[in-house]
PDB file of C-alpha atoms in Angstrom:
ATOM      1  CA  UNK A 274      -4.148 -14.437 -12.999  1.00 94.00           C
ATOM      2  CA  UNK A 275      -3.072 -11.779 -10.531  1.00 95.00           C
ATOM      3  CA  UNK A 276       0.393 -13.168 -10.579  1.00 97.00           C
ATOM      4  CA  UNK A 277       0.423 -12.887 -14.452  1.00 97.00           C
ATOM      5  CA  UNK A 278      -0.250  -9.187 -14.363  1.00 96.00           C
ATOM      6  CA  UNK A 279       2.054  -8.533 -11.652  1.00 97.00           C
ATOM      7  CA  UNK A 280       4.833 -10.243 -13.361  1.00 97.00           C
ATOM      8  CA  UNK A 281       3.939  -8.273 -16.565  1.00 96.00           C
ATOM      9  CA  UNK A 282       4.122  -4.858 -14.696  1.00 96.00           C
ATOM     10  CA  UNK A 283       7.624  -6.099 -13.313  1.00 96.00           C
ATOM     11  CA  UNK A 284       8.635  -6.822 -16.647  1.00 96.00           C
ATOM     12  CA  UNK A 285       7.315  -3.365 -17.879  1.00 94.00           C
ATOM     13  CA  UNK A 286       9.089  -1.433 -14.888  1.00 93.00           C
ATOM     14  CA  UNK A 287      12.413  -3.262 -15.510  1.00 93.00           C
ATOM     15  CA  UNK A 288      12.595  -3.513 -19.300  1.00 93.00           C
ATOM     16  CA  UNK A 289      10.400  -0.858 -20.730  1.00 92.00           C
ATOM     17  CA  UNK A 290       9.814   1.865 -18.407  1.00 89.00           C
ATOM     18  CA  UNK A 291      13.571   3.104 -18.206  1.00 87.00           C
ATOM     19  CA  UNK A 292      13.748   3.454 -21.753  1.00 85.00           C
ATOM     20  CA  UNK A 293      10.678   5.566 -22.548  1.00 83.00           C
ATOM     21  CA  UNK A 294      12.163   9.119 -21.499  1.00 76.00           C
ATOM     22  CA  UNK A 295       9.525  10.136 -18.919  1.00 79.00           C
ATOM     23  CA  UNK A 296       7.789   9.334 -15.558  1.00 86.00           C
ATOM     24  CA  UNK A 297       4.208   9.057 -14.457  1.00 92.00           C
ATOM     25  CA  UNK A 298       3.058  12.798 -14.361  1.00 92.00           C
ATOM     26  CA  UNK A 299       0.661  11.536 -11.260  1.00 93.00           C
ATOM     27  CA  UNK A 300       3.805  10.648  -9.359  1.00 93.00           C
ATOM     28  CA  UNK A 301       5.627  13.801 -10.206  1.00 92.00           C
ATOM     29  CA  UNK A 302       2.973  16.138  -9.409  1.00 92.00           C
ATOM     30  CA  UNK A 303       1.595  14.444  -6.242  1.00 92.00           C
ATOM     31  CA  UNK A 304       4.571  12.583  -4.923  1.00 91.00           C
ATOM     32  CA  UNK A 305       2.638   9.493  -4.706  1.00 91.00           C
ATOM     33  CA  UNK A 306       3.351   5.950  -6.392  1.00 93.00           C
ATOM     34  CA  UNK A 307       3.491   5.804 -10.178  1.00 94.00           C
ATOM     35  CA  UNK A 308       0.470   4.418 -12.004  1.00 95.00           C
ATOM     36  CA  UNK A 309       2.083   1.097 -12.788  1.00 95.00           C
ATOM     37  CA  UNK A 310       3.235   0.709  -8.962  1.00 95.00           C
ATOM     38  CA  UNK A 311      -0.573   1.944  -8.233  1.00 97.00           C
ATOM     39  CA  UNK A 312      -1.960  -1.086 -10.582  1.00 97.00           C
ATOM     40  CA  UNK A 313       0.612  -3.592  -9.193  1.00 97.00           C
ATOM     41  CA  UNK A 314      -0.474  -2.594  -5.279  1.00 97.00           C
ATOM     42  CA  UNK A 315      -4.217  -2.647  -6.224  1.00 97.00           C
ATOM     43  CA  UNK A 316      -3.798  -5.996  -7.914  1.00 97.00           C
ATOM     44  CA  UNK A 317      -2.106  -7.599  -4.776  1.00 97.00           C
ATOM     45  CA  UNK A 318      -4.576  -5.942  -2.566  1.00 97.00           C
ATOM     46  CA  UNK A 319      -7.905  -6.198  -4.439  1.00 97.00           C
ATOM     47  CA  UNK A 320      -7.131  -8.528  -7.188  1.00 97.00           C
ATOM     48  CA  UNK A 321      -7.172  -7.942 -11.130  1.00 96.00           C
ATOM     49  CA  UNK A 322     -10.795  -7.799 -11.621  1.00 96.00           C
ATOM     50  CA  UNK A 323     -11.430  -5.130  -9.097  1.00 97.00           C
ATOM     51  CA  UNK A 324      -8.177  -3.137 -10.104  1.00 97.00           C
ATOM     52  CA  UNK A 325      -9.257  -3.056 -13.894  1.00 96.00           C
ATOM     53  CA  UNK A 326     -12.135  -0.840 -12.433  1.00 97.00           C
ATOM     54  CA  UNK A 327      -9.864   1.721 -11.087  1.00 97.00           C
ATOM     55  CA  UNK A 328      -7.514   2.172 -13.970  1.00 97.00           C
ATOM     56  CA  UNK A 329      -9.570   4.353 -16.187  1.00 97.00           C
ATOM     57  CA  UNK A 330      -9.937   6.870 -13.188  1.00 96.00           C
ATOM     58  CA  UNK A 331      -6.260   6.797 -12.534  1.00 96.00           C
ATOM     59  CA  UNK A 332      -5.347   7.190 -16.114  1.00 95.00           C
ATOM     60  CA  UNK A 333      -7.633  10.114 -16.169  1.00 96.00           C
ATOM     61  CA  UNK A 334      -5.920  11.691 -13.036  1.00 96.00           C
ATOM     62  CA  UNK A 335      -2.406  11.075 -14.641  1.00 94.00           C
ATOM     63  CA  UNK A 336      -3.391  12.971 -17.928  1.00 94.00           C
ATOM     64  CA  UNK A 337      -4.723  15.927 -15.628  1.00 94.00           C
ATOM     65  CA  UNK A 338      -1.473  16.001 -13.841  1.00 93.00           C
ATOM     66  CA  UNK A 339       0.533  15.882 -17.031  1.00 91.00           C
ATOM     67  CA  UNK A 340      -1.419  18.813 -18.114  1.00 92.00           C
ATOM     68  CA  UNK A 341      -1.155  20.553 -14.857  1.00 92.00           C
ATOM     69  CA  UNK A 342       2.849  20.017 -15.123  1.00 90.00           C
ATOM     70  CA  UNK A 343       2.849  21.394 -18.593  1.00 88.00           C
ATOM     71  CA  UNK A 344       0.428  24.495 -17.692  1.00 88.00           C
ATOM     72  CA  UNK A 345       3.170  25.406 -15.001  1.00 84.00           C
ATOM     73  CA  UNK A 346       5.865  25.115 -17.711  1.00 73.00           C
ATOM     74  CA  UNK A 347       7.864  22.726 -15.869  1.00 59.00           C
ATOM     75  CA  UNK A 348      10.645  21.308 -17.930  1.00 53.00           C
ATOM     76  CA  UNK A 349      10.891  17.329 -17.886  1.00 50.00           C
ATOM     77  CA  UNK A 350      14.281  16.114 -17.067  1.00 50.00           C
ATOM     78  CA  UNK A 351      15.352  13.305 -19.522  1.00 48.00           C
ATOM     79  CA  UNK A 352      16.651   9.924 -18.296  1.00 46.00           C
ATOM     80  CA  UNK A 353      20.277   9.371 -18.503  1.00 49.00           C
ATOM     81  CA  UNK A 354      21.165   5.920 -19.223  1.00 49.00           C
ATOM     82  CA  UNK A 355      21.217   3.755 -16.421  1.00 49.00           C
ATOM     83  CA  UNK A 356      20.269   6.475 -13.896  1.00 47.00           C
ATOM     84  CA  UNK A 357      17.373   5.703 -11.583  1.00 47.00           C
ATOM     85  CA  UNK A 358      17.269   8.804 -10.116  1.00 44.00           C
ATOM     86  CA  UNK A 359      15.783  10.974 -12.886  1.00 41.00           C
ATOM     87  CA  UNK A 360      12.222  12.640 -12.973  1.00 41.00           C
ATOM     88  CA  UNK A 361      10.143  13.557 -16.138  1.00 43.00           C
ATOM     89  CA  UNK A 362       6.659  13.292 -17.301  1.00 42.00           C
ATOM     90  CA  UNK A 363       4.669  13.304 -20.349  1.00 45.00           C
ATOM     91  CA  UNK A 364       4.662  16.545 -22.498  1.00 42.00           C
ATOM     92  CA  UNK A 365       3.192  17.684 -25.518  1.00 41.00           C
ATOM     93  CA  UNK A 366       0.905  15.255 -27.541  1.00 42.00           C
ATOM     94  CA  UNK A 367       1.564  12.554 -25.003  1.00 45.00           C
ATOM     95  CA  UNK A 368       0.130  15.074 -21.862  1.00 44.00           C
ATOM     96  CA  UNK A 369      -3.299  14.674 -23.069  1.00 44.00           C
ATOM     97  CA  UNK A 370      -2.958  10.943 -23.781  1.00 45.00           C
ATOM     98  CA  UNK A 371      -3.888   8.991 -20.547  1.00 45.00           C
ATOM     99  CA  UNK A 372      -2.116   6.013 -21.678  1.00 45.00           C
ATOM    100  CA  UNK A 373       1.165   7.642 -21.426  1.00 46.00           C
ATOM    101  CA  UNK A 374       1.548   6.796 -17.859  1.00 47.00           C
ATOM    102  CA  UNK A 375       1.111   3.090 -18.644  1.00 45.00           C
ATOM    103  CA  UNK A 376       3.024   2.579 -21.698  1.00 38.00           C
TER     104      UNK A 376
END
């Protein structure tokens, strides 16, 4: 089961994340790994059952980071096609949505 979830995260990171237009607010604010990378590494260390218990707290922290970035009036940088060096984060309605960092 761990391998299945890791493969799903890899698919998300390769095919979905590059096209969504923003990056994980937690990563931008704190300079740590993105939420999807956090979940992936947690699964590798703790297994999926224990990792599931950590996801709500991380999502809450990510949503708080998005609000903090928005309060600081930091403007997101939009991704350019085929550019892996971009930064950005959830803004507006997405900032209050903890799931924005996982979708």
